[in-house]
Structure formats: C-alpha cells, structure tokens
XYZ file of N, CA and C in Angstrom:
690
model
N -82.318 139.661 -5.105
C -81.975 139.407 -6.513
C -80.880 138.342 -6.581
N -81.117 137.323 -7.378
C -80.138 136.247 -7.557
C -79.419 136.396 -8.890
N -78.288 135.731 -8.985
C -77.567 135.687 -10.258
C -77.862 134.359 -10.949
N -78.162 134.435 -12.230
C -78.404 133.241 -13.037
C -77.336 133.174 -14.124
N -76.720 132.015 -14.241
C -75.654 131.834 -15.222
C -76.219 131.283 -16.531
N -75.967 131.997 -17.623
C -76.289 131.517 -18.969
C -75.005 130.930 -19.563
N -74.981 129.638 -19.819
C -73.827 129.032 -20.481
C -74.164 128.890 -21.962
N -73.371 129.530 -22.815
C -73.707 129.610 -24.235
C -72.557 129.138 -25.120
N -72.915 128.705 -26.304
C -71.915 128.274 -27.278
C -70.990 129.431 -27.645
N -69.739 129.088 -27.955
C -68.787 130.105 -28.372
C -68.458 130.036 -29.851
N -69.135 129.153 -30.592
C -68.831 128.997 -32.023
C -69.940 129.589 -32.900
N -69.589 129.855 -34.147
C -70.570 130.377 -35.100
C -70.743 129.427 -36.288
N -70.401 128.158 -36.050
C -70.559 127.162 -37.120
C -70.825 125.791 -36.508
N -71.313 124.886 -37.344
C -71.546 123.495 -36.975
C -70.995 122.642 -38.112
N -70.045 121.768 -37.802
C -69.423 120.950 -38.836
C -70.326 119.781 -39.204
N -70.695 119.712 -40.470
C -71.591 118.651 -40.947
C -70.785 117.403 -41.321
N -71.500 116.335 -41.630
C -70.862 115.046 -41.909
C -69.888 115.115 -43.082
N -70.168 115.999 -44.049
C -69.294 116.090 -45.227
C -68.123 117.049 -45.003
N -68.002 117.571 -43.760
C -66.882 118.456 -43.437
C -67.152 119.933 -43.647
N -68.284 120.268 -44.250
C -68.605 121.687 -44.448
C -69.086 122.302 -43.139
N -68.921 123.617 -43.044
C -69.346 124.326 -41.841
C -70.653 125.067 -42.093
N -71.669 124.688 -41.352
C -72.964 125.373 -41.447
C -72.965 126.547 -40.466
N -73.235 127.773 -40.950
C -73.231 128.934 -40.053
C -74.336 128.793 -38.993
N -73.997 128.969 -37.745
C -74.989 128.878 -36.676
C -74.511 129.671 -35.474
N -74.853 129.232 -34.278
C -74.544 129.927 -33.039
C -75.612 129.525 -32.039
N -76.121 130.515 -31.277
C -77.242 130.214 -30.389
C -78.550 130.633 -31.061
N -79.665 130.016 -30.616
C -80.971 130.319 -31.204
C -81.603 131.470 -30.433
N -82.011 132.504 -31.163
C -82.443 133.765 -30.546
C -83.526 133.588 -29.484
N -84.615 132.924 -29.827
C -85.738 132.802 -28.886
C -85.320 132.125 -27.586
N -84.393 131.173 -27.700
C -83.992 130.392 -26.524
C -83.134 131.199 -25.567
N -82.543 132.272 -26.057
C -81.825 133.199 -25.176
C -82.757 134.313 -24.711
N -83.552 134.860 -25.634
C -84.354 136.051 -25.341
C -85.521 135.769 -24.393
N -86.271 134.691 -24.618
C -87.450 134.431 -23.770
C -87.050 134.247 -22.301
N -86.058 133.402 -21.983
C -85.637 133.292 -20.590
C -84.965 134.570 -20.069
N -84.187 135.222 -20.915
C -83.522 136.469 -20.519
C -84.564 137.474 -20.027
N -85.607 137.654 -20.825
C -86.643 138.626 -20.458
C -87.377 138.198 -19.195
N -87.659 136.901 -19.078
C -88.389 136.390 -17.908
C -87.570 136.564 -16.631
N -86.291 136.232 -16.696
C -85.438 136.325 -15.512
C -85.214 137.784 -15.109
N -84.999 138.647 -16.096
C -84.773 140.061 -15.807
C -86.041 140.688 -15.213
N -87.197 140.320 -15.763
C -88.465 140.864 -15.264
C -88.702 140.446 -13.817
N -88.180 139.279 -13.447
C -88.333 138.792 -12.073
C -87.266 139.370 -11.147
N -86.388 140.222 -11.686
C -85.412 140.917 -10.864
C -84.075 140.226 -10.715
N -83.820 139.207 -11.530
C -82.562 138.479 -11.414
C -81.477 139.100 -12.296
N -80.253 138.886 -11.870
C -79.095 139.335 -12.651
C -78.627 138.167 -13.513
N -78.176 138.462 -14.723
C -77.724 137.407 -15.635
C -76.246 137.594 -15.944
N -75.512 136.488 -15.888
C -74.106 136.474 -16.285
C -73.964 135.426 -17.381
N -73.317 135.802 -18.468
C -73.113 134.884 -19.596
C -71.697 134.320 -19.532
N -71.591 133.008 -19.745
C -70.280 132.362 -19.814
C -70.195 131.556 -21.104
N -69.038 131.609 -21.757
C -68.795 130.829 -22.973
C -67.394 130.221 -22.890
N -67.116 129.203 -23.688
C -65.753 128.679 -23.733
C -64.782 129.786 -24.167
N -63.793 130.066 -23.349
C -62.814 131.091 -23.692
C -63.299 132.509 -23.530
N -64.544 132.684 -23.079
C -65.075 134.035 -22.894
C -65.354 134.778 -24.187
N -65.539 134.040 -25.293
C -65.824 134.716 -26.575
C -67.280 135.184 -26.606
N -67.513 136.275 -27.287
C -68.873 136.814 -27.402
C -69.714 135.845 -28.236
N -70.855 135.386 -27.708
C -71.657 134.415 -28.450
C -72.287 135.020 -29.704
N -72.428 134.176 -30.725
C -72.997 134.594 -32.012
C -74.423 134.062 -32.146
N -75.341 134.939 -32.531
C -76.710 134.475 -32.762
C -76.792 133.812 -34.140
N -77.530 132.716 -34.228
C -77.817 132.084 -35.521
C -78.720 133.043 -36.285
N -78.210 133.585 -37.387
C -78.982 134.599 -38.113
C -80.332 134.072 -38.577
N -80.387 132.763 -38.856
C -81.663 132.171 -39.257
C -82.735 132.320 -38.192
N -82.307 132.346 -36.924
C -83.283 132.407 -35.832
C -83.890 133.797 -35.667
N -83.370 134.765 -36.431
C -83.933 136.115 -36.402
C -84.937 136.348 -37.527
N -85.175 135.313 -38.335
C -86.113 135.433 -39.453
C -87.548 135.575 -38.939
N -88.350 136.283 -39.706
C -89.746 136.530 -39.322
C -90.511 135.223 -39.091
N -90.240 134.212 -39.924
C -90.999 132.961 -39.847
C -90.805 132.225 -38.524
N -89.680 132.482 -37.848
C -89.426 131.810 -36.569
C -89.798 132.669 -35.366
N -90.326 133.849 -35.633
C -90.646 134.769 -34.542
C -92.072 135.306 -34.613
N -92.913 134.609 -35.352
C -94.315 135.034 -35.427
C -94.529 136.331 -36.171
N -93.637 136.611 -37.123
C -93.780 137.821 -37.923
C -92.599 138.767 -37.770
N -92.507 139.722 -38.687
C -91.356 140.634 -38.717
C -91.300 141.541 -37.503
N -92.455 141.957 -37.014
C -92.473 142.888 -35.879
C -91.789 142.266 -34.654
N -92.144 141.021 -34.358
C -91.532 140.374 -33.192
C -90.072 140.009 -33.472
N -89.775 139.679 -34.740
C -88.380 139.379 -35.092
C -87.504 140.601 -34.829
N -88.007 141.767 -35.181
C -87.266 143.006 -34.926
C -87.121 143.254 -33.424
N -88.191 142.942 -32.672
C -88.146 143.123 -31.217
C -87.083 142.211 -30.588
N -87.064 140.945 -31.026
C -86.095 139.979 -30.504
C -84.668 140.437 -30.802
N -84.446 140.889 -32.033
C -83.121 141.395 -32.415
C -82.736 142.594 -31.555
N -83.720 143.417 -31.237
C -83.477 144.592 -30.396
C -83.086 144.211 -28.977
N -83.757 143.178 -28.437
C -83.421 142.699 -27.084
C -81.977 142.192 -27.052
N -81.601 141.422 -28.073
C -80.234 140.893 -28.139
C -79.202 142.014 -28.241
N -79.518 143.009 -29.039
C -78.585 144.123 -29.227
C -78.400 144.916 -27.933
N -79.464 144.991 -27.126
C -79.416 145.789 -25.900
C -78.910 144.999 -24.693
N -78.795 143.674 -24.847
C -78.394 142.814 -23.723
C -76.875 142.893 -23.541
N -76.433 143.793 -22.697
C -74.997 144.011 -22.520
C -74.287 142.767 -21.980
N -75.032 141.921 -21.248
C -74.424 140.699 -20.705
C -73.852 139.816 -21.814
N -74.509 139.824 -22.964
C -74.060 139.001 -24.097
C -72.757 139.517 -24.698
N -72.529 140.808 -24.539
C -71.320 141.413 -25.101
C -70.106 141.280 -24.184
N -70.353 140.892 -22.935
C -69.258 140.810 -21.959
C -69.309 139.489 -21.196
N -69.160 138.370 -21.909
C -69.202 137.074 -21.226
C -67.935 136.811 -20.430
N -68.070 135.957 -19.423
C -66.887 135.485 -18.715
C -66.492 134.146 -19.327
N -65.305 133.696 -19.007
C -64.861 132.402 -19.508
C -65.435 131.280 -18.644
N -65.867 130.227 -19.294
C -66.408 129.065 -18.583
C -65.443 128.567 -17.511
N -64.165 128.625 -17.813
C -63.146 128.138 -16.878
C -63.140 128.925 -15.569
N -63.660 130.169 -15.614
C -63.615 131.047 -14.440
C -64.903 131.025 -13.615
N -65.861 130.203 -13.996
C -67.152 130.171 -13.295
C -67.000 129.543 -11.910
N -67.554 130.238 -10.912
C -67.681 129.685 -9.561
C -69.167 129.461 -9.316
N -69.584 128.208 -9.332
C -71.000 127.872 -9.243
C -71.660 128.432 -7.981
N -70.878 128.588 -6.913
C -71.430 129.084 -5.644
C -72.056 130.466 -5.784
N -71.660 131.214 -6.822
C -72.153 132.582 -6.999
C -73.528 132.642 -7.658
N -74.031 131.499 -8.116
C -75.263 131.512 -8.913
C -76.383 130.700 -8.269
N -77.606 131.191 -8.475
C -78.783 130.506 -7.935
C -79.309 129.460 -8.901
N -78.976 129.622 -10.172
C -79.460 128.693 -11.202
C -78.538 128.769 -12.416
N -78.608 127.730 -13.242
C -77.798 127.658 -14.464
C -78.728 127.348 -15.632
N -78.496 128.027 -16.752
C -79.346 127.828 -17.934
C -78.503 127.710 -19.197
N -78.827 126.710 -20.016
C -78.147 126.478 -21.298
C -79.147 126.636 -22.448
N -79.073 127.713 -23.237
C -79.871 127.778 -24.464
C -79.242 126.915 -25.550
N -80.017 126.670 -26.618
C -79.517 125.825 -27.693
C -79.129 126.580 -28.948
N -79.552 126.061 -30.090
C -78.977 126.413 -31.376
C -78.028 125.276 -31.723
N -77.606 125.174 -32.958
C -76.714 124.069 -33.331
C -75.292 124.229 -32.774
N -74.946 125.450 -32.306
C -73.611 125.701 -31.787
C -73.148 124.713 -30.716
N -73.988 124.426 -29.697
C -73.566 123.493 -28.654
C -73.197 122.101 -29.167
N -73.725 121.727 -30.336
C -73.371 120.429 -30.931
C -71.886 120.407 -31.299
N -71.336 121.602 -31.564
C -69.945 121.722 -31.998
C -68.971 121.828 -30.827
N -69.293 122.707 -29.854
C -68.309 122.944 -28.790
C -68.695 122.404 -27.416
N -69.894 122.700 -26.937
C -70.249 122.296 -25.574
C -70.383 120.785 -25.425
N -70.663 120.097 -26.520
C -70.799 118.638 -26.473
C -69.501 117.952 -26.075
N -68.376 118.657 -26.249
C -67.075 118.060 -25.934
C -66.258 118.942 -24.980
N -66.913 119.919 -24.359
C -66.196 120.866 -23.503
C -66.119 120.336 -22.064
N -64.913 120.028 -21.614
C -64.722 119.429 -20.288
C -65.113 120.385 -19.164
N -64.846 121.682 -19.328
C -65.205 122.650 -18.287
C -66.723 122.722 -18.124
N -67.420 122.728 -19.248
C -68.879 122.722 -19.207
C -69.394 121.424 -18.586
N -68.772 120.311 -18.949
C -69.176 119.019 -18.403
C -69.041 118.976 -16.886
N -67.931 119.542 -16.383
C -67.713 119.582 -14.924
C -68.748 120.475 -14.255
N -69.010 121.628 -14.881
C -69.989 122.564 -14.333
C -71.378 121.921 -14.253
N -71.764 121.215 -15.312
C -73.067 120.546 -15.323
C -73.154 119.492 -14.224
N -72.083 118.743 -14.055
C -72.067 117.713 -13.014
C -72.206 118.348 -11.636
N -71.481 119.433 -11.399
C -71.559 120.143 -10.122
C -72.951 120.740 -9.893
N -73.525 121.318 -10.960
C -74.861 121.913 -10.853
C -75.897 120.848 -10.507
N -75.766 119.704 -11.130
C -76.694 118.605 -10.872
C -76.585 118.164 -9.412
N -75.346 118.025 -8.944
C -75.111 117.564 -7.566
C -75.516 118.615 -6.531
N -75.468 119.890 -6.932
C -75.748 120.983 -5.992
C -77.221 121.089 -5.635
N -78.084 120.571 -6.504
C -79.519 120.709 -6.300
C -80.075 122.026 -6.807
N -79.192 122.898 -7.347
C -79.659 124.175 -7.893
C -80.450 123.925 -9.175
N -81.430 124.780 -9.474
C -82.171 124.626 -10.720
C -81.232 124.681 -11.929
N -81.360 123.701 -12.801
C -80.537 123.604 -14.008
C -81.467 123.453 -15.206
N -81.481 124.453 -16.079
C -82.345 124.441 -17.253
C -81.538 124.289 -18.532
N -81.991 123.407 -19.421
C -81.286 123.164 -20.682
C -82.336 122.959 -21.773
N -82.174 123.642 -22.911
C -83.240 123.573 -23.914
C -82.720 123.267 -25.315
N -83.534 122.558 -26.090
C -83.378 122.310 -27.522
C -82.086 121.541 -27.853
N -81.103 122.177 -28.491
C -79.813 121.519 -28.740
C -78.847 121.720 -27.567
N -79.266 122.505 -26.578
C -78.443 122.694 -25.390
C -78.058 121.380 -24.715
N -78.983 120.382 -24.676
C -78.627 119.107 -24.044
C -77.438 118.384 -24.689
N -76.946 118.869 -25.825
C -75.703 118.308 -26.372
C -74.588 118.451 -25.338
N -74.667 119.516 -24.517
C -73.654 119.752 -23.496
C -73.630 118.631 -22.453
N -74.760 117.965 -22.252
C -74.819 116.885 -21.262
C -73.862 115.749 -21.629
N -73.548 115.632 -22.903
C -72.674 114.547 -23.364
C -71.266 114.673 -22.800
N -70.871 115.886 -22.424
C -69.516 116.103 -21.895
C -69.442 115.883 -20.385
N -70.594 115.660 -19.753
C -70.630 115.452 -18.295
C -70.421 113.967 -17.999
N -69.193 113.529 -18.222
C -68.896 112.100 -18.113
C -67.684 111.864 -17.225
N -67.789 110.853 -16.384
C -66.672 110.501 -15.516
C -66.529 108.986 -15.505
N -65.334 108.531 -15.782
C -65.063 107.087 -15.827
C -66.033 106.354 -16.754
N -66.349 106.998 -17.882
C -67.199 106.365 -18.879
C -68.681 106.367 -18.568
N -69.071 107.020 -17.459
C -70.488 107.073 -17.088
C -70.970 108.519 -17.155
N -72.120 108.737 -17.822
C -72.661 110.087 -17.931
C -73.392 110.465 -16.649
N -73.146 111.686 -16.183
C -73.761 112.164 -14.939
C -75.284 112.226 -15.038
N -75.794 112.302 -16.263
C -77.240 112.432 -16.465
C -77.903 111.104 -16.851
N -77.141 110.035 -16.851
C -77.703 108.722 -17.155
C -78.823 108.422 -16.162
N -79.960 108.002 -16.684
C -81.109 107.704 -15.829
C -82.024 108.886 -15.596
N -81.593 110.080 -16.022
C -82.451 111.265 -15.924
C -83.374 111.341 -17.138
N -84.614 111.772 -16.895
C -85.557 112.008 -17.989
C -85.329 113.427 -18.516
N -85.206 113.567 -19.821
C -84.988 114.887 -20.414
C -85.824 115.074 -21.670
N -86.029 116.339 -22.015
C -86.537 116.727 -23.330
C -85.365 117.327 -24.086
N -85.298 117.073 -25.391
C -84.229 117.613 -26.233
C -84.728 117.610 -27.669
N -84.042 118.360 -28.514
C -84.416 118.420 -29.934
C -84.414 117.005 -30.507
N -85.522 116.633 -31.124
C -85.720 115.237 -31.512
C -85.240 114.926 -32.929
N -85.113 113.647 -33.199
C -84.755 113.213 -34.558
C -85.789 113.694 -35.567
N -87.077 113.644 -35.195
C -88.142 114.107 -36.103
C -87.964 115.575 -36.432
N -87.644 116.377 -35.416
C -87.478 117.812 -35.650
C -86.239 118.086 -36.490
N -85.174 117.318 -36.239
C -83.960 117.496 -37.045
C -84.238 117.112 -38.502
N -85.038 116.079 -38.689
C -85.417 115.666 -40.047
C -86.224 116.756 -40.734
N -87.206 117.296 -40.003
C -88.048 118.352 -40.583
C -87.268 119.645 -40.815
N -86.182 119.819 -40.066
C -85.317 120.998 -40.272
C -84.433 120.832 -41.507
N -84.335 119.600 -42.002
C -83.512 119.337 -43.179
C -82.065 119.009 -42.866
N -81.756 118.726 -41.572
C -80.364 118.470 -41.198
C -80.068 117.032 -40.794
N -81.094 116.225 -40.605
C -80.864 114.870 -40.087
C -79.909 114.065 -40.952
N -80.038 114.191 -42.269
C -79.179 113.402 -43.163
C -77.830 114.077 -43.429
N -77.651 115.295 -42.883
C -76.383 116.020 -43.077
C -75.518 116.005 -41.821
N -76.118 115.704 -40.675
C -75.421 115.794 -39.401
C -74.477 114.622 -39.181
N -73.395 114.882 -38.421
C -72.486 113.797 -38.043
C -73.177 112.838 -37.080
N -74.029 113.402 -36.228
C -74.777 112.592 -35.265
C -76.033 113.354 -34.855
N -76.989 112.620 -34.336
C -78.256 113.212 -33.919
C -78.325 113.250 -32.394
N -78.818 114.354 -31.873
C -78.815 114.585 -30.433
C -79.609 113.522 -29.671
N -80.812 113.236 -30.140
C -81.640 112.247 -29.449
C -80.924 110.896 -29.360
N -80.276 110.510 -30.447
C -79.568 109.218 -30.470
C -78.398 109.202 -29.493
N -77.592 110.274 -29.500
C -76.400 110.303 -28.659
C -76.761 110.342 -27.170
N -77.795 111.088 -26.838
C -78.238 111.134 -25.440
C -78.709 109.755 -24.988
N -79.475 109.096 -25.864
C -79.986 107.756 -25.548
C -78.826 106.783 -25.340
N -77.827 106.873 -26.205
C -76.649 105.997 -26.082
C -75.913 106.239 -24.764
N -75.993 107.479 -24.242
C -75.317 107.822 -22.988
C -76.135 107.423 -21.755
N -77.306 106.840 -22.005
C -78.139 106.400 -20.891
C -79.135 107.434 -20.400
N -79.234 108.559 -21.137
C -80.191 109.605 -20.795
C -81.547 109.234 -21.399
N -82.618 109.431 -20.637
C -83.950 108.985 -21.063
C -84.689 110.129 -21.749
N -84.631 110.179 -23.071
C -85.248 111.266 -23.839
C -86.753 111.031 -23.952
N -87.518 112.005 -23.468
C -88.987 111.955 -23.528
C -89.424 112.803 -24.723
N -89.958 112.169 -25.736
C -90.278 112.854 -26.997
C -91.697 113.412 -26.983
N -91.798 114.706 -27.277
C -93.102 115.347 -27.407
C -93.415 115.612 -28.877
N -94.529 116.272 -29.131
C -94.917 116.620 -30.505
C -93.887 117.564 -31.109
N -93.542 117.365 -32.398
C -92.580 118.274 -33.032
C -93.029 119.733 -32.921
N -92.110 120.587 -32.507
C -92.249 122.046 -32.467
C -93.212 122.563 -31.402
N -93.914 121.676 -30.705
C -94.815 122.116 -29.635
C -94.033 122.264 -28.332
N -94.450 123.174 -27.459
C -93.762 123.311 -26.175
C -93.805 121.990 -25.409
N -92.659 121.579 -24.896
C -92.579 120.314 -24.143
C -91.404 120.411 -23.185
N -91.722 120.437 -21.880
C -90.642 120.449 -20.902
C -90.752 119.215 -20.005
N -89.624 118.789 -19.492
C -89.556 117.638 -18.590
C -88.801 118.064 -17.341
N -89.368 117.775 -16.188
C -88.725 118.089 -14.913
C -88.336 116.779 -14.232
N -87.070 116.613 -13.921
C -86.591 115.445 -13.202
C -85.603 115.924 -12.140
N -86.068 115.901 -10.887
C -85.289 116.451 -9.784
C -84.987 117.930 -10.060
N -83.742 118.374 -9.975
C -83.465 119.801 -10.205
C -83.197 120.128 -11.668
N -83.333 119.136 -12.548
C -83.082 119.336 -13.984
C -84.386 119.630 -14.723
N -84.402 120.762 -15.431
C -85.564 121.146 -16.244
C -85.093 121.280 -17.684
N -85.667 120.484 -18.576
C -85.229 120.508 -19.976
C -86.405 120.781 -20.905
N -86.093 121.366 -22.064
C -87.113 121.692 -23.050
C -86.718 121.158 -24.412
N -87.704 120.839 -25.219
C -87.453 120.129 -26.481
C -87.021 121.019 -27.633
N -87.517 122.242 -27.676
C -87.359 123.068 -28.880
C -87.491 124.549 -28.515
N -87.351 125.453 -29.489
C -87.440 126.881 -29.155
C -88.729 127.259 -28.424
N -89.849 126.677 -28.818
C -91.136 127.003 -28.189
C -91.182 126.608 -26.720
N -90.235 125.759 -26.309
C -90.205 125.291 -24.916
C -89.422 126.219 -24.000
N -88.739 127.208 -24.568
C -87.840 128.027 -23.743
C -88.594 128.932 -22.763
N -89.719 129.512 -23.178
C -90.484 130.362 -22.254
C -91.106 129.531 -21.127
N -91.764 128.379 -21.421
C -92.277 127.550 -20.331
C -91.163 127.047 -19.406
N -89.992 126.754 -19.971
C -88.866 126.298 -19.155
C -88.431 127.414 -18.200
N -88.349 128.640 -18.712
C -87.961 129.760 -17.857
C -88.972 129.961 -16.723
N -90.254 129.797 -17.034
C -91.301 129.946 -16.008
C -91.136 128.867 -14.932
N -90.790 127.663 -15.349
C -90.588 126.551 -14.410
C -89.375 126.824 -13.515
N -88.290 127.337 -14.102
C -87.108 127.665 -13.309
C -87.412 128.758 -12.284
N -88.187 129.751 -12.703
C -88.541 130.841 -11.791
C -89.381 130.330 -10.630
N -90.291 129.374 -10.912
C -91.086 128.758 -9.848
C -90.179 128.083 -8.833
N -89.175 127.387 -9.340
C -88.228 126.663 -8.467
C -87.412 127.634 -7.630
N -87.090 128.792 -8.219
C -86.306 129.795 -7.499
C -87.145 130.520 -6.446
N -88.489 130.388 -6.621
C -89.379 131.039 -5.664
C -89.359 132.543 -5.816
C-alpha cells in the first residue's frame, strides 16, 4: 500500500475582477472520483492544504445537475462526509515528498485564489516533477503550476497539459468576471495547453505529469495514475 498526497485549496472563495468574493472551494467530483479509485486500489490518502486548514467543498459541485442526478449527488456528499482524511489535513509546509508514491491536485476555483501563488506548493510541484513520481492535476488545479517558478522560468514550461479552458470558463459564466483565465496564464508561462472538447473527458500525459481538463476528466486521470503506480 502506497501513500498518495492530495494537495487541496484552503480557501472558500475566489476573488473576482470587481473585488467581490465568489463562494467556492474544491470541486466534489474531482476529489471523490480519484479518492474512491485510490482507496479501492488499496492506497492510503493524505490531504495537505496551505496552513493545514480543512478544505471546503464548492457547494455548487454537490448539485444534482453536476452529478448525474440527486441520487449520485447524495452519494458524493456522503463520500466527502465519511472521508476522515479531509477533516484532518496536514500543512503543505510540513510535506515530505519522500513519503508519497504520487501527488494529486483536484480543482475547483479555490486553487485560482491560493495555490496559484503559494510558494510551498510551487516548490512541492517542482520537486514532484523532478522526482519522476506520478503527478496528477485536474481542471482548475493547474493554476497551482503558476507558482512553480524559479528565476522567472516556470518548471512546467514546455510541458503539454490539459486544464480548464477559456471556452469552459465562458460557458460557466465566469470568463468575463475573472481577474484572469487559466488557459491564458498557463500559455503565458510557456505551458502548452492542449484543448479538448468542452466538458468531455480529456487527459494529457507528458512524462510523469498527468493532467485533466475538467471534472469529467478526474476519473480517467485517476485510472492513468493507478496504471503508472502499477
């Protein structure tokens, strides 16, 4: 049994261009689908957040429309409630990468607020990339890649990734409200964003980095990480 590190946002809001705070956190499916897959495969999960704060689920992500109906929405909420790892996170600053077989970053708009500028997360991502360990990042999670910078160069520059696209942000109704768009910022950092169909599962594998475009990509991404872990 290996340990897999879940690095999650520690905020429950996202500051929009007009200064208002949009309530958010992590996206339920992006935590639950990999959580269930990794646990079923016998792995242990440890959650880390900035400051060790308990991560907040984006309440919108628990709606029936995003979970294929009310029955599954209730099931997802139940998994989150029973996941004791989420209630007892460690602080990102205390993470020792040597203890983990893989690292996974779920999304939600939360990472746009904190992980995008978190130096500890940026260092961890750089180390994970250099270690060759499987590194999975999905949806808005790739915002965290923006903090993996040294001497003005992004550690992920030249890597092919999937991430939440401008089209999806537009269809979500946030593109014109956001301070910046993830696809644009990654591109500016030299990261090669591979755009798939909006809302369809789309993962990209480049060396030990496995990325997914949207919530629907989280289960295929988890399956890919498990394959890599053998």
